């Protein structure tokens, strides 16, 4: 197939590497891509958020499948225009993408579908937000209602900080104040063609900047997959995945289909495993959030383990031909550690040279997924906050972690920062 992948981050690099790894002669293009993506496929300089520009390019180039990576093109309606032009596209239309674009919309859908989630109040003024903060009490959870690139959520015991976060995002729209839910977090992806839903393998990501879950929220500083500790509570990963599929993913997709806004693409369920039990069969699984696309950095550890051809899954979803057969995964352990720029996430330093990447990729079981890189003269430089993901596979997490951090040790970037505790809890 001739496949166009929209986006420029490590998630898109991971998708492209997965497509290229198949035993098939795909022609893959990326728009706009980045320096790392440009090393493996042709990159196209077009605006991925412009529905007409993307559709016209896809028609002119005879694209068989468009894969939308980030959230912005979804909320901009790029998938709608492509479908109108008869081009298969993996990604929900604007209306269904509101699952991510509006926290209020997502809460309403969950409520109607009977999906377990925390209580929340939508606030459009600071007075309303303060009243909600006081009603739920500490720790305080404040979320921007719209897109915020993974940085719109604050969890804090400091009421003044919660009020200030609400004040900041109220300038852009409403905010949601939610009750605090305590427990382990799990990211679980589902592929949907609007009716049929199949799960991928779960992952856990690290949202805080620093070791020990200290520091500000980020877009994600690392992840690992699978999650062996799920066996303790649920008996097996498969049992956990089945429960989430039946109680969360299927009801949400069915509800959106009933509302004539079918969800076609990747449903990302951000989950928390709480100790709360509200009825006899309640296992404590709650939805924190939904995203309408592959998560970053979880994609970097889920897709390298996927043994079912990714292109088959994406094309079947895009064309309404998805089967109930579950995708299969290798038994390997996968770890990714994000290398971030100095001063990320507030004001990341950019334009600094990256060196040692060849040596890093020479480590067994390691590859790199570029997020914010560009070629400047004869050097590779950083162009954003999260610069790249070091991805390592191993027979177990001890081996995968050792490989990831060995590779990271070869890379030099002035002022760079990374966490040293990714997947430490599952390495023995």
XYZ file of C-alpha atoms in Angstrom:
428
model
C 0.000 0.000 0.000
C 0.903 3.628 -0.402
C 0.438 5.029 3.101
C 0.571 8.648 4.295
C 1.289 9.175 8.007
C 0.438 12.623 9.371
C 2.537 13.996 12.220
C 6.071 14.783 13.269
C 6.696 13.080 16.599
C 8.120 9.905 18.095
C 4.654 8.334 17.942
C 4.573 8.769 14.173
C 8.150 7.487 13.875
C 7.079 4.379 15.833
C 4.048 3.855 13.564
C 6.220 4.184 10.466
C 8.865 1.779 11.773
C 6.117 -0.747 12.521
C 4.718 -0.414 8.991
C 8.190 -0.766 7.463
C 8.930 -3.870 9.524
C 6.161 -5.847 7.830
C 6.831 -8.440 5.170
C 5.218 -6.167 2.582
C 6.379 -3.619 0.056
C 4.618 -0.545 1.451
C 5.484 2.919 0.213
C 5.246 5.131 3.292
C 5.237 8.935 3.264
C 5.207 11.280 6.270
C 3.876 14.813 6.534
C 5.650 16.751 7.828
C 7.852 14.189 9.649
C 11.159 15.018 11.320
C 14.862 14.345 10.745
C 14.715 10.778 12.074
C 11.617 9.924 10.066
C 13.280 11.452 7.021
C 16.077 8.878 7.331
C 13.654 6.018 6.632
C 10.841 7.457 4.449
C 10.122 10.432 2.211
C 8.802 13.452 4.105
C 6.319 15.925 2.640
C 6.152 19.585 3.596
C 2.432 20.137 4.003
C 0.160 21.324 6.807
C -1.304 18.188 8.414
C -4.058 20.279 10.032
C -5.505 21.538 6.736
C -8.240 19.110 5.585
C -8.324 20.279 1.961
C -4.539 20.332 1.541
C -4.226 16.800 2.950
C -7.104 15.428 0.858
C -5.836 17.006 -2.368
C -2.364 15.590 -1.770
C -3.740 12.124 -1.019
C -5.801 12.152 -4.218
C -2.924 13.409 -6.351
C -0.519 10.802 -4.960
C -2.916 7.845 -5.062
C -2.671 7.279 -1.310
C -4.429 4.050 -0.239
C -4.483 4.832 3.500
C -3.964 7.949 5.602
C -2.925 7.430 9.231
C -3.465 10.442 11.494
C -0.983 10.528 14.376
C -1.600 13.617 16.542
C -4.820 15.049 17.907
C -4.827 18.458 16.194
C -5.683 17.190 12.656
C -8.525 15.098 14.123
C -10.121 18.047 15.885
C -9.563 20.109 12.711
C -11.710 17.645 10.736
C -9.009 16.200 8.460
C -10.515 12.700 8.686
C -13.962 14.021 7.691
C -12.632 15.588 4.497
C -10.680 12.472 3.558
C -13.738 10.249 4.047
C -15.838 12.639 1.994
C -13.310 12.218 -0.812
C -13.452 8.418 -0.498
C -9.936 8.007 0.931
C -9.531 5.368 3.685
C -8.331 7.111 6.834
C -7.383 5.799 10.273
C -8.622 8.426 12.698
C -12.014 9.597 13.939
C -13.990 12.460 12.475
C -14.186 15.788 14.253
C -17.367 14.890 16.183
C -16.025 11.598 17.572
C -12.625 13.177 18.276
C -14.382 15.357 20.845
C -13.745 12.405 23.177
C -10.292 13.958 23.443
C -11.045 17.517 22.372
C -13.600 18.085 25.143
C -13.403 16.540 28.605
C -17.039 17.538 29.115
C -18.118 15.623 25.996
C -16.171 12.559 27.172
C -17.792 12.670 30.623
C -21.261 12.882 29.051
C -20.622 9.902 26.773
C -19.262 7.863 29.684
C -22.246 8.762 31.820
C -24.768 7.718 29.163
C -22.798 4.540 28.342
C -22.497 3.552 32.002
C -18.695 3.642 31.950
C -16.964 3.943 35.348
C -15.136 7.236 35.874
C -14.553 9.840 38.585
C -17.018 12.571 39.476
C -16.390 15.912 37.792
C -17.777 19.432 37.599
C -17.420 21.698 34.588
C -16.546 25.252 35.542
C -16.623 28.300 33.301
C -15.735 30.861 36.008
C -13.141 30.954 38.755
C -15.903 31.112 41.373
C -17.397 27.854 40.036
C -13.978 26.224 39.925
C -13.191 27.205 43.522
C -16.542 25.857 44.693
C -15.839 22.541 42.947
C -12.341 22.366 44.455
C -13.800 22.807 47.903
C -16.558 20.278 47.259
C -14.166 17.506 46.192
C -11.329 18.468 48.537
C -7.612 17.690 48.315
C -5.771 16.348 46.441
C -7.150 18.691 43.790
C -7.519 17.691 40.127
C -7.990 20.427 37.519
C -8.152 19.721 33.781
C -8.347 22.003 30.782
C -11.534 21.111 28.912
C -9.848 21.312 25.494
C -6.561 20.154 23.983
C -3.463 21.045 25.980
C -0.748 18.753 24.560
C -0.746 16.575 27.659
C -0.001 19.512 29.982
C -3.522 20.680 30.873
C -3.880 18.494 33.972
C -2.754 19.475 37.462
C -2.928 17.186 40.499
C -1.865 18.953 43.686
C -2.511 19.287 47.406
C -1.889 23.040 47.087
C -5.243 24.787 46.717
C -3.625 28.033 45.564
C -1.802 26.176 42.767
C -5.063 24.494 41.724
C -6.827 27.864 41.603
C -4.000 29.369 39.537
C -4.094 26.422 37.084
C -7.853 26.908 36.705
C -7.360 30.644 36.185
C -4.784 29.998 33.436
C -6.943 27.603 31.434
C -10.206 29.495 31.983
C -8.698 32.121 29.681
C -8.954 29.487 26.899
C -12.333 27.988 27.837
C -13.877 25.944 30.614
C -12.114 23.602 33.026
C -13.112 20.371 34.732
C -12.545 19.901 38.433
C -12.551 16.196 39.299
C -12.394 14.017 42.365
C -8.964 12.543 42.994
C -8.575 8.845 42.199
C -5.606 7.014 43.678
C -3.999 3.901 42.205
C -1.864 2.465 39.420
C -2.390 3.982 35.979
C -2.670 1.906 32.802
C -2.820 2.953 29.163
C -4.778 0.629 26.898
C -5.291 1.128 23.161
C -8.261 -0.119 21.137
C -8.620 -0.228 17.357
C -12.163 0.423 16.136
C -13.923 0.563 12.762
C -16.931 2.262 14.330
C -18.574 -0.970 15.469
C -16.029 -3.733 16.036
C -13.381 -3.066 18.693
C -10.132 -4.982 19.308
C -7.571 -4.328 22.068
C -3.811 -3.960 21.930
C -1.441 -4.756 24.818
C -1.423 -2.433 27.864
C 1.407 -0.098 28.839
C 2.251 2.201 31.715
C 3.699 5.644 31.116
C 5.439 8.171 33.361
C 3.906 11.627 33.134
C 5.963 13.524 35.708
C 9.261 15.073 34.722
C 11.519 13.697 37.441
C 12.343 10.414 39.188
C 9.888 9.249 41.812
C 7.023 10.997 40.007
C 8.243 14.423 41.084
C 8.050 17.651 39.110
C 5.498 18.987 36.629
C 3.302 16.981 34.283
C 4.755 16.403 30.823
C 3.665 14.763 27.609
C 5.320 11.583 28.971
C 8.896 10.747 29.990
C 8.915 7.007 29.351
C 6.842 3.823 29.282
C 6.989 0.050 29.389
C 4.907 -2.872 28.156
C 3.516 -5.418 29.021
C 2.366 -5.060 32.666
C 3.143 -8.287 34.547
C 1.700 -6.974 37.813
C -1.819 -7.078 36.339
C -1.703 -10.837 36.985
C -1.841 -10.218 40.741
C -5.229 -8.493 40.682
C -6.875 -9.805 37.536
C -5.315 -13.251 37.097
C -3.826 -12.359 33.727
C -3.286 -9.483 31.347
C -5.850 -11.061 29.043
C -8.516 -11.043 31.777
C -7.843 -7.367 32.494
C -7.969 -6.421 28.820
C -11.231 -8.339 28.348
C -12.840 -6.524 31.276
C -11.862 -3.097 29.948
C -12.984 -4.077 26.446
C -16.431 -5.164 27.651
C -17.114 -2.497 30.289
C -15.448 0.557 28.748
C -14.351 0.395 25.096
C -17.328 -1.391 23.573
C -19.973 0.688 25.408
C -18.282 3.958 24.385
C -17.925 2.940 20.729
C -21.535 1.681 20.692
C -22.756 4.946 22.212
C -20.940 7.037 19.597
C -22.350 4.827 16.839
C -25.851 5.409 18.249
C -25.204 9.150 18.118
C -24.234 8.881 14.422
C -20.642 9.852 15.225
C -18.837 6.530 14.693
C -15.407 6.226 16.273
C -13.045 4.981 13.561
C -9.440 4.848 14.668
C -7.500 4.428 17.889
C -9.330 4.800 21.188
C -6.817 5.423 23.964
C -8.184 4.653 27.418
C -6.238 6.232 30.257
C -7.233 4.112 33.248
C -6.626 4.035 36.974
C -6.957 0.966 39.177
C -8.504 2.232 42.403
C -9.326 0.513 45.668
C -12.849 1.897 45.385
C -15.710 -0.587 45.059
C -19.257 0.608 44.410
C -20.884 -2.770 43.718
C -20.151 -6.484 44.075
C -18.509 -6.984 40.673
C -16.609 -3.666 40.711
C -12.868 -4.292 40.175
C -11.943 -0.658 40.711
C -11.147 0.238 37.081
C -11.929 3.893 36.323
C -11.383 6.018 33.214
C -9.206 9.085 33.762
C -9.374 10.238 30.152
C -9.833 9.185 26.563
C -7.601 10.162 23.677
C -8.582 9.773 20.053
C -5.164 8.639 18.785
C -2.115 6.553 19.663
C -0.494 7.681 22.904
C 3.056 8.969 23.136
C 5.308 7.438 24.541
C 3.224 4.252 24.959
C 3.093 3.622 21.191
C 6.881 3.282 21.223
C 6.648 0.192 23.494
C 3.371 -1.350 22.278
C 3.995 -1.434 18.521
C 7.478 -3.072 18.605
C 5.847 -6.051 20.352
C 2.961 -6.293 17.855
C 3.243 -9.375 15.620
C -0.025 -8.849 13.713
C 0.720 -6.583 10.705
C -0.159 -3.027 11.748
C -1.202 -2.045 8.216
C -3.864 -4.764 8.191
C -5.366 -3.487 11.446
C -5.362 0.153 10.377
C -6.746 -0.507 6.903
C -9.489 -2.810 8.235
C -10.537 -0.141 10.728
C -10.496 2.549 8.034
C -12.639 0.467 5.668
C -15.110 -0.981 8.176
C -13.812 -4.540 7.847
C -12.229 -5.091 11.265
C -12.624 -8.621 12.621
C -13.005 -9.684 16.250
C -9.688 -11.574 16.172
C -7.345 -10.069 18.740
C -3.967 -8.840 17.540
C -1.007 -10.882 18.757
C 2.117 -9.720 20.584
C 5.623 -11.020 21.177
C 6.535 -12.027 24.722
C 9.410 -9.510 24.733
C 9.659 -6.741 27.326
C 9.794 -3.201 25.928
C 11.046 -0.037 27.629
C 11.290 3.495 26.293
C 13.055 6.437 27.935
C 12.442 9.963 26.668
C 15.355 12.357 26.247
C 14.097 15.904 26.838
C 15.608 19.332 26.340
C 16.860 21.598 29.095
C 13.993 23.560 30.726
C 11.319 21.197 29.389
C 8.327 21.436 29.807
C 8.158 25.182 30.558
C 10.556 26.751 28.022
C 12.662 24.048 26.348
C 16.016 25.039 24.879
C 16.235 24.182 21.164
C 18.767 24.221 18.350
C 21.372 22.235 20.268
C 23.422 19.495 18.551
C 22.636 15.823 19.147
C 25.540 13.404 19.013
C 26.146 9.707 19.609
C 22.968 8.424 17.973
C 24.781 5.874 15.800
C 26.490 4.420 18.857
C 23.171 4.332 20.730
C 21.434 2.398 17.962
C 24.320 -0.064 17.853
C 23.277 -1.371 21.293
C 21.514 -4.730 20.917
C 17.727 -4.516 20.874
C 17.694 -0.706 20.682
C 16.217 1.726 18.197
C 15.428 5.440 18.374
C 12.138 7.180 17.691
C 12.741 10.844 16.896
C 10.319 13.431 18.269
C 11.811 16.885 17.730
C 14.890 16.785 15.517
C 16.037 18.566 12.380
C 19.126 18.661 10.184
C 21.024 21.927 10.421
C 24.055 22.051 8.183
C 25.827 18.758 8.783
C 24.458 18.343 12.312
C 21.312 16.949 13.895
C 19.749 19.449 16.317
C 16.883 19.501 18.793
C 13.744 21.426 17.851
C 11.442 20.912 20.832
C 10.913 19.654 24.362
C 10.832 15.879 24.004
C 13.656 15.240 21.551
C 13.628 11.468 21.074
C 12.623 8.154 22.608
C 15.221 5.469 23.249
C 13.370 2.165 22.762
C 14.782 -1.169 23.941
C 13.484 -4.733 23.731
C 14.722 -7.580 25.898
C 13.847 -11.043 27.126
C 12.869 -9.417 30.418
C 12.648 -5.906 31.839
C 16.066 -6.067 33.469
C 17.649 -6.631 30.057
C 15.439 -4.071 28.290
C 16.167 -1.380 30.905
C 19.905 -2.049 30.817
C 19.915 -1.708 27.033
C 17.859 1.494 27.054
C 20.081 3.235 29.586
C 23.279 1.968 27.966
C 22.112 3.498 24.676
C 21.112 6.731 26.408
C 24.633 6.952 27.812
C 26.002 7.275 24.284
C 23.833 10.306 23.418
C 25.000 13.821 24.169
C 22.720 16.880 24.194
C 23.664 19.930 26.245
C 21.361 20.330 29.258
C 19.371 17.192 28.426
C 17.210 15.519 31.048
C 15.683 12.072 31.438
C 14.259 9.876 34.153
C 16.388 7.054 35.544
C 13.539 5.018 37.035
C 11.517 3.985 33.970
C 10.260 0.392 34.436
C 12.380 -0.021 37.591
C 9.391 -1.483 39.416
C 9.142 -4.450 37.013
C 12.873 -5.200 36.725
C 14.235 -7.850 39.071
